[in-house]
Amino acid sequence: MATSAKSSSTKAKSAKPRRTRRTGRRDPLAITLLKKDHREVEGWFDEYEQLEAESEKLALFNKIALALKVHTRIEEEIFYPEERGEVEDDMLDEAYVEHDGAKKLIAEIEAMRPGDEFYDAKVKVLGEYIKHHVKEEEQPGGIFAQAKKGEEDLEAMGERLKARKEELMAELGGKQPN
């Protein structure tokens, strides 16, 4: 009898949903969408490291570049301006400057071909640069944490971010070389 009671209590424990956040609260839509973009691009940079064929490298970099262009645009057009006053000005100013640096590096890489000297190195540095930027946005006390404490409706903003992202993906995605 003791063993059956033990196994049924084990089953009951395993049926509980696993909590992934200490707070038990989900992020508002705006933050969720931006973090999803971060994870996607981080995964692509990791995938890039494993590639050898130049055609595969070019195709994946084009995907990364499009995602970063769209992501920076929605942050700069919607998220950052609407969070001005909620988030420390210095943090937002640095984020704009980091975006500018990433855009310049993307443009340099786009002017090159895989196999050119420093192509892979520049993609690697861009990945590290993005990782640094993401850390600053997502860290405790960072832009996202401050935004969540502010007065902006991050659910409604999330809907605007989502709609604008879809517009930009259609607009810029059609211009991407295959």
mmCIF file with all atom_site columns, C-alpha atoms in Angstrom:
data_model
loop_
_atom_site.group_PDB
_atom_site.id
_atom_site.type_symbol
_atom_site.label_atom_id
_atom_site.label_alt_id
_atom_site.label_comp_id
_atom_site.label_asym_id
_atom_site.label_entity_id
_atom_site.label_seq_id
_atom_site.pdbx_PDB_ins_code
_atom_site.Cartn_x
_atom_site.Cartn_y
_atom_site.Cartn_z
_atom_site.occupancy
_atom_site.B_iso_or_equiv
_atom_site.pdbx_formal_charge
_atom_site.auth_seq_id
_atom_site.auth_comp_id
_atom_site.auth_asym_id
_atom_site.auth_atom_id
_atom_site.pdbx_PDB_model_num
ATOM 1   C CA . MET A 1 1   ? 0.000  0.000  0.000   1.00 0.00 ? 1   MET A CA 1
ATOM 2   C CA . ALA A 1 2   ? 2.742  2.455  0.836   1.00 0.00 ? 2   ALA A CA 1
ATOM 3   C CA . THR A 1 3   ? 4.264  2.056  -2.618  1.00 0.00 ? 3   THR A CA 1
ATOM 4   C CA . SER A 1 4   ? 1.001  2.763  -4.422  1.00 0.00 ? 4   SER A CA 1
ATOM 5   C CA . ALA A 1 5   ? 0.448  5.904  -2.370  1.00 0.00 ? 5   ALA A CA 1
ATOM 6   C CA . LYS A 1 6   ? 3.974  7.010  -3.152  1.00 0.00 ? 6   LYS A CA 1
ATOM 7   C CA . SER A 1 7   ? 3.614  6.452  -6.897  1.00 0.00 ? 7   SER A CA 1
ATOM 8   C CA . SER A 1 8   ? 0.295  8.287  -7.056  1.00 0.00 ? 8   SER A CA 1
ATOM 9   C CA . SER A 1 9   ? 1.756  11.294 -5.244  1.00 0.00 ? 9   SER A CA 1
ATOM 10  C CA . THR A 1 10  ? 4.702  11.271 -7.669  1.00 0.00 ? 10  THR A CA 1
ATOM 11  C CA . LYS A 1 11  ? 2.268  11.336 -10.591 1.00 0.00 ? 11  LYS A CA 1
ATOM 12  C CA . ALA A 1 12  ? 0.387  14.231 -9.031  1.00 0.00 ? 12  ALA A CA 1
ATOM 13  C CA . LYS A 1 13  ? 3.619  16.212 -8.673  1.00 0.00 ? 13  LYS A CA 1
ATOM 14  C CA . SER A 1 14  ? 4.692  15.586 -12.256 1.00 0.00 ? 14  SER A CA 1
ATOM 15  C CA . ALA A 1 15  ? 1.289  16.719 -13.567 1.00 0.00 ? 15  ALA A CA 1
ATOM 16  C CA . LYS A 1 16  ? 1.842  20.259 -12.245 1.00 0.00 ? 16  LYS A CA 1
ATOM 17  C CA . PRO A 1 17  ? 2.909  22.785 -14.858 1.00 0.00 ? 17  PRO A CA 1
ATOM 18  C CA . ARG A 1 18  ? 6.558  23.711 -14.520 1.00 0.00 ? 18  ARG A CA 1
ATOM 19  C CA . ARG A 1 19  ? 7.169  27.347 -13.610 1.00 0.00 ? 19  ARG A CA 1
ATOM 20  C CA . THR A 1 20  ? 9.821  28.920 -15.771 1.00 0.00 ? 20  THR A CA 1
ATOM 21  C CA . ARG A 1 21  ? 9.904  32.363 -14.166 1.00 0.00 ? 21  ARG A CA 1
ATOM 22  C CA . ARG A 1 22  ? 10.448 33.067 -10.521 1.00 0.00 ? 22  ARG A CA 1
ATOM 23  C CA . THR A 1 23  ? 7.673  35.626 -10.500 1.00 0.00 ? 23  THR A CA 1
ATOM 24  C CA . GLY A 1 24  ? 5.206  33.241 -12.123 1.00 0.00 ? 24  GLY A CA 1
ATOM 25  C CA . ARG A 1 25  ? 3.975  36.139 -14.311 1.00 0.00 ? 25  ARG A CA 1
ATOM 26  C CA . ARG A 1 26  ? 4.377  36.210 -18.045 1.00 0.00 ? 26  ARG A CA 1
ATOM 27  C CA . ASP A 1 27  ? 5.926  39.152 -19.814 1.00 0.00 ? 27  ASP A CA 1
ATOM 28  C CA . PRO A 1 28  ? 3.600  41.636 -21.520 1.00 0.00 ? 28  PRO A CA 1
ATOM 29  C CA . LEU A 1 29  ? 3.198  41.140 -25.274 1.00 0.00 ? 29  LEU A CA 1
ATOM 30  C CA . ALA A 1 30  ? 5.678  43.859 -26.331 1.00 0.00 ? 30  ALA A CA 1
ATOM 31  C CA . ILE A 1 31  ? 8.474  42.308 -24.253 1.00 0.00 ? 31  ILE A CA 1
ATOM 32  C CA . THR A 1 32  ? 7.519  38.763 -25.270 1.00 0.00 ? 32  THR A CA 1
ATOM 33  C CA . LEU A 1 33  ? 7.724  39.636 -28.980 1.00 0.00 ? 33  LEU A CA 1
ATOM 34  C CA . LEU A 1 34  ? 11.054 41.429 -28.662 1.00 0.00 ? 34  LEU A CA 1
ATOM 35  C CA . LYS A 1 35  ? 12.568 38.595 -26.610 1.00 0.00 ? 35  LYS A CA 1
ATOM 36  C CA . LYS A 1 36  ? 11.306 36.065 -29.162 1.00 0.00 ? 36  LYS A CA 1
ATOM 37  C CA . ASP A 1 37  ? 13.181 37.994 -31.867 1.00 0.00 ? 37  ASP A CA 1
ATOM 38  C CA . HIS A 1 38  ? 16.309 37.928 -29.697 1.00 0.00 ? 38  HIS A CA 1
ATOM 39  C CA . ARG A 1 39  ? 16.166 34.140 -29.228 1.00 0.00 ? 39  ARG A CA 1
ATOM 40  C CA . GLU A 1 40  ? 15.552 33.553 -32.926 1.00 0.00 ? 40  GLU A CA 1
ATOM 41  C CA . VAL A 1 41  ? 18.548 35.608 -34.062 1.00 0.00 ? 41  VAL A CA 1
ATOM 42  C CA . GLU A 1 42  ? 20.810 34.149 -31.363 1.00 0.00 ? 42  GLU A CA 1
ATOM 43  C CA . GLY A 1 43  ? 19.932 30.686 -32.650 1.00 0.00 ? 43  GLY A CA 1
ATOM 44  C CA . TRP A 1 44  ? 20.748 31.710 -36.217 1.00 0.00 ? 44  TRP A CA 1
ATOM 45  C CA . PHE A 1 45  ? 24.140 33.080 -35.195 1.00 0.00 ? 45  PHE A CA 1
ATOM 46  C CA . ASP A 1 46  ? 24.877 29.740 -33.487 1.00 0.00 ? 46  ASP A CA 1
ATOM 47  C CA . GLU A 1 47  ? 23.725 27.905 -36.616 1.00 0.00 ? 47  GLU A CA 1
ATOM 48  C CA . TYR A 1 48  ? 25.931 30.112 -38.813 1.00 0.00 ? 48  TYR A CA 1
ATOM 49  C CA . GLU A 1 49  ? 29.002 28.963 -36.880 1.00 0.00 ? 49  GLU A CA 1
ATOM 50  C CA . GLN A 1 50  ? 28.345 25.377 -38.042 1.00 0.00 ? 50  GLN A CA 1
ATOM 51  C CA . LEU A 1 51  ? 28.024 26.167 -41.753 1.00 0.00 ? 51  LEU A CA 1
ATOM 52  C CA . GLU A 1 52  ? 30.733 25.614 -44.353 1.00 0.00 ? 52  GLU A CA 1
ATOM 53  C CA . ALA A 1 53  ? 29.006 26.110 -47.706 1.00 0.00 ? 53  ALA A CA 1
ATOM 54  C CA . GLU A 1 54  ? 29.180 29.709 -48.886 1.00 0.00 ? 54  GLU A CA 1
ATOM 55  C CA . SER A 1 55  ? 25.654 29.562 -50.326 1.00 0.00 ? 55  SER A CA 1
ATOM 56  C CA . GLU A 1 56  ? 24.268 28.438 -46.955 1.00 0.00 ? 56  GLU A CA 1
ATOM 57  C CA . LYS A 1 57  ? 26.217 31.147 -45.135 1.00 0.00 ? 57  LYS A CA 1
ATOM 58  C CA . LEU A 1 58  ? 24.873 33.812 -47.487 1.00 0.00 ? 58  LEU A CA 1
ATOM 59  C CA . ALA A 1 59  ? 21.284 32.589 -47.182 1.00 0.00 ? 59  ALA A CA 1
ATOM 60  C CA . LEU A 1 60  ? 21.442 32.470 -43.381 1.00 0.00 ? 60  LEU A CA 1
ATOM 61  C CA . PHE A 1 61  ? 23.170 35.840 -43.106 1.00 0.00 ? 61  PHE A CA 1
ATOM 62  C CA . ASN A 1 62  ? 20.461 37.382 -45.317 1.00 0.00 ? 62  ASN A CA 1
ATOM 63  C CA . LYS A 1 63  ? 17.865 35.956 -42.919 1.00 0.00 ? 63  LYS A CA 1
ATOM 64  C CA . ILE A 1 64  ? 19.753 37.354 -39.924 1.00 0.00 ? 64  ILE A CA 1
ATOM 65  C CA . ALA A 1 65  ? 20.171 40.766 -41.581 1.00 0.00 ? 65  ALA A CA 1
ATOM 66  C CA . LEU A 1 66  ? 16.466 41.008 -42.432 1.00 0.00 ? 66  LEU A CA 1
ATOM 67  C CA . ALA A 1 67  ? 15.443 40.028 -38.900 1.00 0.00 ? 67  ALA A CA 1
ATOM 68  C CA . LEU A 1 68  ? 17.823 42.578 -37.366 1.00 0.00 ? 68  LEU A CA 1
ATOM 69  C CA . LYS A 1 69  ? 16.723 45.372 -39.712 1.00 0.00 ? 69  LYS A CA 1
ATOM 70  C CA . VAL A 1 70  ? 13.079 44.753 -38.905 1.00 0.00 ? 70  VAL A CA 1
ATOM 71  C CA . HIS A 1 71  ? 13.726 44.358 -35.166 1.00 0.00 ? 71  HIS A CA 1
ATOM 72  C CA . THR A 1 72  ? 15.735 47.573 -34.913 1.00 0.00 ? 72  THR A CA 1
ATOM 73  C CA . ARG A 1 73  ? 13.079 49.474 -36.885 1.00 0.00 ? 73  ARG A CA 1
ATOM 74  C CA . ILE A 1 74  ? 10.197 48.379 -34.653 1.00 0.00 ? 74  ILE A CA 1
ATOM 75  C CA . GLU A 1 75  ? 12.201 49.204 -31.542 1.00 0.00 ? 75  GLU A CA 1
ATOM 76  C CA . GLU A 1 76  ? 13.232 52.609 -32.917 1.00 0.00 ? 76  GLU A CA 1
ATOM 77  C CA . GLU A 1 77  ? 9.815  53.516 -34.362 1.00 0.00 ? 77  GLU A CA 1
ATOM 78  C CA . ILE A 1 78  ? 7.616  52.268 -31.526 1.00 0.00 ? 78  ILE A CA 1
ATOM 79  C CA . PHE A 1 79  ? 9.240  50.763 -28.435 1.00 0.00 ? 79  PHE A CA 1
ATOM 80  C CA . TYR A 1 80  ? 12.043 53.226 -27.653 1.00 0.00 ? 80  TYR A CA 1
ATOM 81  C CA . PRO A 1 81  ? 10.092 56.448 -28.334 1.00 0.00 ? 81  PRO A CA 1
ATOM 82  C CA . GLU A 1 82  ? 7.096  55.282 -26.314 1.00 0.00 ? 82  GLU A CA 1
ATOM 83  C CA . GLU A 1 83  ? 9.355  54.218 -23.437 1.00 0.00 ? 83  GLU A CA 1
ATOM 84  C CA . ARG A 1 84  ? 11.154 57.565 -23.299 1.00 0.00 ? 84  ARG A CA 1
ATOM 85  C CA . GLY A 1 85  ? 10.357 58.864 -19.834 1.00 0.00 ? 85  GLY A CA 1
ATOM 86  C CA . GLU A 1 86  ? 9.730  55.347 -18.494 1.00 0.00 ? 86  GLU A CA 1
ATOM 87  C CA . VAL A 1 87  ? 13.259 54.068 -19.156 1.00 0.00 ? 87  VAL A CA 1
ATOM 88  C CA . GLU A 1 88  ? 16.481 55.904 -18.278 1.00 0.00 ? 88  GLU A CA 1
ATOM 89  C CA . ASP A 1 89  ? 17.489 58.221 -21.127 1.00 0.00 ? 89  ASP A CA 1
ATOM 90  C CA . ASP A 1 90  ? 21.116 57.011 -21.061 1.00 0.00 ? 90  ASP A CA 1
ATOM 91  C CA . MET A 1 91  ? 20.006 53.425 -21.661 1.00 0.00 ? 91  MET A CA 1
ATOM 92  C CA . LEU A 1 92  ? 17.808 54.379 -24.595 1.00 0.00 ? 92  LEU A CA 1
ATOM 93  C CA . ASP A 1 93  ? 20.528 56.607 -26.065 1.00 0.00 ? 93  ASP A CA 1
ATOM 94  C CA . GLU A 1 94  ? 23.036 53.741 -25.851 1.00 0.00 ? 94  GLU A CA 1
ATOM 95  C CA . ALA A 1 95  ? 20.531 51.378 -27.470 1.00 0.00 ? 95  ALA A CA 1
ATOM 96  C CA . TYR A 1 96  ? 20.133 53.728 -30.445 1.00 0.00 ? 96  TYR A CA 1
ATOM 97  C CA . VAL A 1 97  ? 23.921 53.974 -30.804 1.00 0.00 ? 97  VAL A CA 1
ATOM 98  C CA . GLU A 1 98  ? 24.275 50.184 -30.585 1.00 0.00 ? 98  GLU A CA 1
ATOM 99  C CA . HIS A 1 99  ? 21.615 49.823 -33.291 1.00 0.00 ? 99  HIS A CA 1
ATOM 100 C CA . ASP A 1 100 ? 23.534 52.258 -35.470 1.00 0.00 ? 100 ASP A CA 1
ATOM 101 C CA . GLY A 1 101 ? 26.743 50.259 -35.030 1.00 0.00 ? 101 GLY A CA 1
ATOM 102 C CA . ALA A 1 102 ? 24.943 47.023 -35.906 1.00 0.00 ? 102 ALA A CA 1
ATOM 103 C CA . LYS A 1 103 ? 23.396 48.597 -39.020 1.00 0.00 ? 103 LYS A CA 1
ATOM 104 C CA . LYS A 1 104 ? 26.822 49.755 -40.228 1.00 0.00 ? 104 LYS A CA 1
ATOM 105 C CA . LEU A 1 105 ? 28.312 46.302 -39.704 1.00 0.00 ? 105 LEU A CA 1
ATOM 106 C CA . ILE A 1 106 ? 25.353 44.667 -41.489 1.00 0.00 ? 106 ILE A CA 1
ATOM 107 C CA . ALA A 1 107 ? 25.880 47.019 -44.442 1.00 0.00 ? 107 ALA A CA 1
ATOM 108 C CA . GLU A 1 108 ? 29.592 46.131 -44.561 1.00 0.00 ? 108 GLU A CA 1
ATOM 109 C CA . ILE A 1 109 ? 28.805 42.411 -44.556 1.00 0.00 ? 109 ILE A CA 1
ATOM 110 C CA . GLU A 1 110 ? 26.097 42.837 -47.204 1.00 0.00 ? 110 GLU A CA 1
ATOM 111 C CA . ALA A 1 111 ? 28.676 44.501 -49.472 1.00 0.00 ? 111 ALA A CA 1
ATOM 112 C CA . MET A 1 112 ? 30.834 41.370 -49.192 1.00 0.00 ? 112 MET A CA 1
ATOM 113 C CA . ARG A 1 113 ? 30.513 37.739 -50.235 1.00 0.00 ? 113 ARG A CA 1
ATOM 114 C CA . PRO A 1 114 ? 31.096 34.658 -48.096 1.00 0.00 ? 114 PRO A CA 1
ATOM 115 C CA . GLY A 1 115 ? 34.661 33.627 -48.731 1.00 0.00 ? 115 GLY A CA 1
ATOM 116 C CA . ASP A 1 116 ? 35.884 37.231 -48.744 1.00 0.00 ? 116 ASP A CA 1
ATOM 117 C CA . GLU A 1 117 ? 38.543 38.057 -46.202 1.00 0.00 ? 117 GLU A CA 1
ATOM 118 C CA . PHE A 1 118 ? 36.963 38.869 -42.802 1.00 0.00 ? 118 PHE A CA 1
ATOM 119 C CA . TYR A 1 119 ? 33.390 37.924 -43.885 1.00 0.00 ? 119 TYR A CA 1
ATOM 120 C CA . ASP A 1 120 ? 33.020 35.207 -41.238 1.00 0.00 ? 120 ASP A CA 1
ATOM 121 C CA . ALA A 1 121 ? 34.851 37.338 -38.673 1.00 0.00 ? 121 ALA A CA 1
ATOM 122 C CA . LYS A 1 122 ? 32.459 40.239 -39.249 1.00 0.00 ? 122 LYS A CA 1
ATOM 123 C CA . VAL A 1 123 ? 29.420 37.958 -38.899 1.00 0.00 ? 123 VAL A CA 1
ATOM 124 C CA . LYS A 1 124 ? 30.930 36.612 -35.656 1.00 0.00 ? 124 LYS A CA 1
ATOM 125 C CA . VAL A 1 125 ? 31.555 40.128 -34.306 1.00 0.00 ? 125 VAL A CA 1
ATOM 126 C CA . LEU A 1 126 ? 28.014 41.161 -35.264 1.00 0.00 ? 126 LEU A CA 1
ATOM 127 C CA . GLY A 1 127 ? 26.691 38.169 -33.299 1.00 0.00 ? 127 GLY A CA 1
ATOM 128 C CA . GLU A 1 128 ? 28.740 39.158 -30.256 1.00 0.00 ? 128 GLU A CA 1
ATOM 129 C CA . TYR A 1 129 ? 27.601 42.761 -30.601 1.00 0.00 ? 129 TYR A CA 1
ATOM 130 C CA . ILE A 1 130 ? 23.956 41.682 -30.742 1.00 0.00 ? 130 ILE A CA 1
ATOM 131 C CA . LYS A 1 131 ? 24.440 39.373 -27.752 1.00 0.00 ? 131 LYS A CA 1
ATOM 132 C CA . HIS A 1 132 ? 25.809 42.334 -25.757 1.00 0.00 ? 132 HIS A CA 1
ATOM 133 C CA . HIS A 1 133 ? 22.891 44.541 -26.817 1.00 0.00 ? 133 HIS A CA 1
ATOM 134 C CA . VAL A 1 134 ? 20.335 41.856 -25.903 1.00 0.00 ? 134 VAL A CA 1
ATOM 135 C CA . LYS A 1 135 ? 21.938 41.410 -22.478 1.00 0.00 ? 135 LYS A CA 1
ATOM 136 C CA . GLU A 1 136 ? 21.620 45.130 -21.796 1.00 0.00 ? 136 GLU A CA 1
ATOM 137 C CA . GLU A 1 137 ? 17.951 45.144 -22.777 1.00 0.00 ? 137 GLU A CA 1
ATOM 138 C CA . GLU A 1 138 ? 17.030 41.989 -20.845 1.00 0.00 ? 138 GLU A CA 1
ATOM 139 C CA . GLN A 1 139 ? 19.157 42.224 -17.685 1.00 0.00 ? 139 GLN A CA 1
ATOM 140 C CA . PRO A 1 140 ? 17.587 43.075 -14.325 1.00 0.00 ? 140 PRO A CA 1
ATOM 141 C CA . GLY A 1 141 ? 17.266 46.853 -14.280 1.00 0.00 ? 141 GLY A CA 1
ATOM 142 C CA . GLY A 1 142 ? 17.660 46.950 -18.070 1.00 0.00 ? 142 GLY A CA 1
ATOM 143 C CA . ILE A 1 143 ? 15.368 48.511 -20.645 1.00 0.00 ? 143 ILE A CA 1
ATOM 144 C CA . PHE A 1 144 ? 12.761 45.738 -20.539 1.00 0.00 ? 144 PHE A CA 1
ATOM 145 C CA . ALA A 1 145 ? 12.652 45.642 -16.728 1.00 0.00 ? 145 ALA A CA 1
ATOM 146 C CA . GLN A 1 146 ? 12.225 49.406 -16.561 1.00 0.00 ? 146 GLN A CA 1
ATOM 147 C CA . ALA A 1 147 ? 9.563  49.340 -19.275 1.00 0.00 ? 147 ALA A CA 1
ATOM 148 C CA . LYS A 1 148 ? 7.544  46.754 -17.344 1.00 0.00 ? 148 LYS A CA 1
ATOM 149 C CA . LYS A 1 149 ? 7.504  49.071 -14.328 1.00 0.00 ? 149 LYS A CA 1
ATOM 150 C CA . GLY A 1 150 ? 6.337  52.048 -16.384 1.00 0.00 ? 150 GLY A CA 1
ATOM 151 C CA . GLU A 1 151 ? 2.889  53.313 -17.251 1.00 0.00 ? 151 GLU A CA 1
ATOM 152 C CA . GLU A 1 152 ? 2.810  52.319 -20.942 1.00 0.00 ? 152 GLU A CA 1
ATOM 153 C CA . ASP A 1 153 ? 0.320  49.650 -22.038 1.00 0.00 ? 153 ASP A CA 1
ATOM 154 C CA . LEU A 1 154 ? 2.792  47.006 -23.199 1.00 0.00 ? 154 LEU A CA 1
ATOM 155 C CA . GLU A 1 155 ? 0.007  44.711 -24.398 1.00 0.00 ? 155 GLU A CA 1
ATOM 156 C CA . ALA A 1 156 ? -1.359 47.348 -26.806 1.00 0.00 ? 156 ALA A CA 1
ATOM 157 C CA . MET A 1 157 ? 2.185  48.289 -27.796 1.00 0.00 ? 157 MET A CA 1
ATOM 158 C CA . GLY A 1 158 ? 2.829  44.617 -28.516 1.00 0.00 ? 158 GLY A CA 1
ATOM 159 C CA . GLU A 1 159 ? -0.026 44.637 -31.020 1.00 0.00 ? 159 GLU A CA 1
ATOM 160 C CA . ARG A 1 160 ? 1.491  47.692 -32.740 1.00 0.00 ? 160 ARG A CA 1
ATOM 161 C CA . LEU A 1 161 ? 4.938  46.077 -32.786 1.00 0.00 ? 161 LEU A CA 1
ATOM 162 C CA . LYS A 1 162 ? 3.496  42.879 -34.253 1.00 0.00 ? 162 LYS A CA 1
ATOM 163 C CA . ALA A 1 163 ? 1.594  44.729 -37.001 1.00 0.00 ? 163 ALA A CA 1
ATOM 164 C CA . ARG A 1 164 ? 4.595  46.889 -37.924 1.00 0.00 ? 164 ARG A CA 1
ATOM 165 C CA . LYS A 1 165 ? 6.882  43.852 -37.976 1.00 0.00 ? 165 LYS A CA 1
ATOM 166 C CA . GLU A 1 166 ? 4.536  42.126 -40.430 1.00 0.00 ? 166 GLU A CA 1
ATOM 167 C CA . GLU A 1 167 ? 4.524  45.235 -42.660 1.00 0.00 ? 167 GLU A CA 1
ATOM 168 C CA . LEU A 1 168 ? 8.304  45.505 -42.627 1.00 0.00 ? 168 LEU A CA 1
ATOM 169 C CA . MET A 1 169 ? 8.852  41.791 -43.246 1.00 0.00 ? 169 MET A CA 1
ATOM 170 C CA . ALA A 1 170 ? 6.633  42.037 -46.326 1.00 0.00 ? 170 ALA A CA 1
ATOM 171 C CA . GLU A 1 171 ? 8.291  45.264 -47.487 1.00 0.00 ? 171 GLU A CA 1
ATOM 172 C CA . LEU A 1 172 ? 11.936 44.403 -46.815 1.00 0.00 ? 172 LEU A CA 1
ATOM 173 C CA . GLY A 1 173 ? 11.630 40.650 -47.230 1.00 0.00 ? 173 GLY A CA 1
ATOM 174 C CA . GLY A 1 174 ? 10.616 41.080 -50.851 1.00 0.00 ? 174 GLY A CA 1
ATOM 175 C CA . LYS A 1 175 ? 13.835 42.993 -51.486 1.00 0.00 ? 175 LYS A CA 1
ATOM 176 C CA . GLN A 1 176 ? 16.150 40.384 -49.988 1.00 0.00 ? 176 GLN A CA 1
ATOM 177 C CA . PRO A 1 177 ? 18.328 38.479 -52.498 1.00 0.00 ? 177 PRO A CA 1
ATOM 178 C CA . ASN A 1 178 ? 17.771 34.722 -52.537 1.00 0.00 ? 178 ASN A CA 1
#
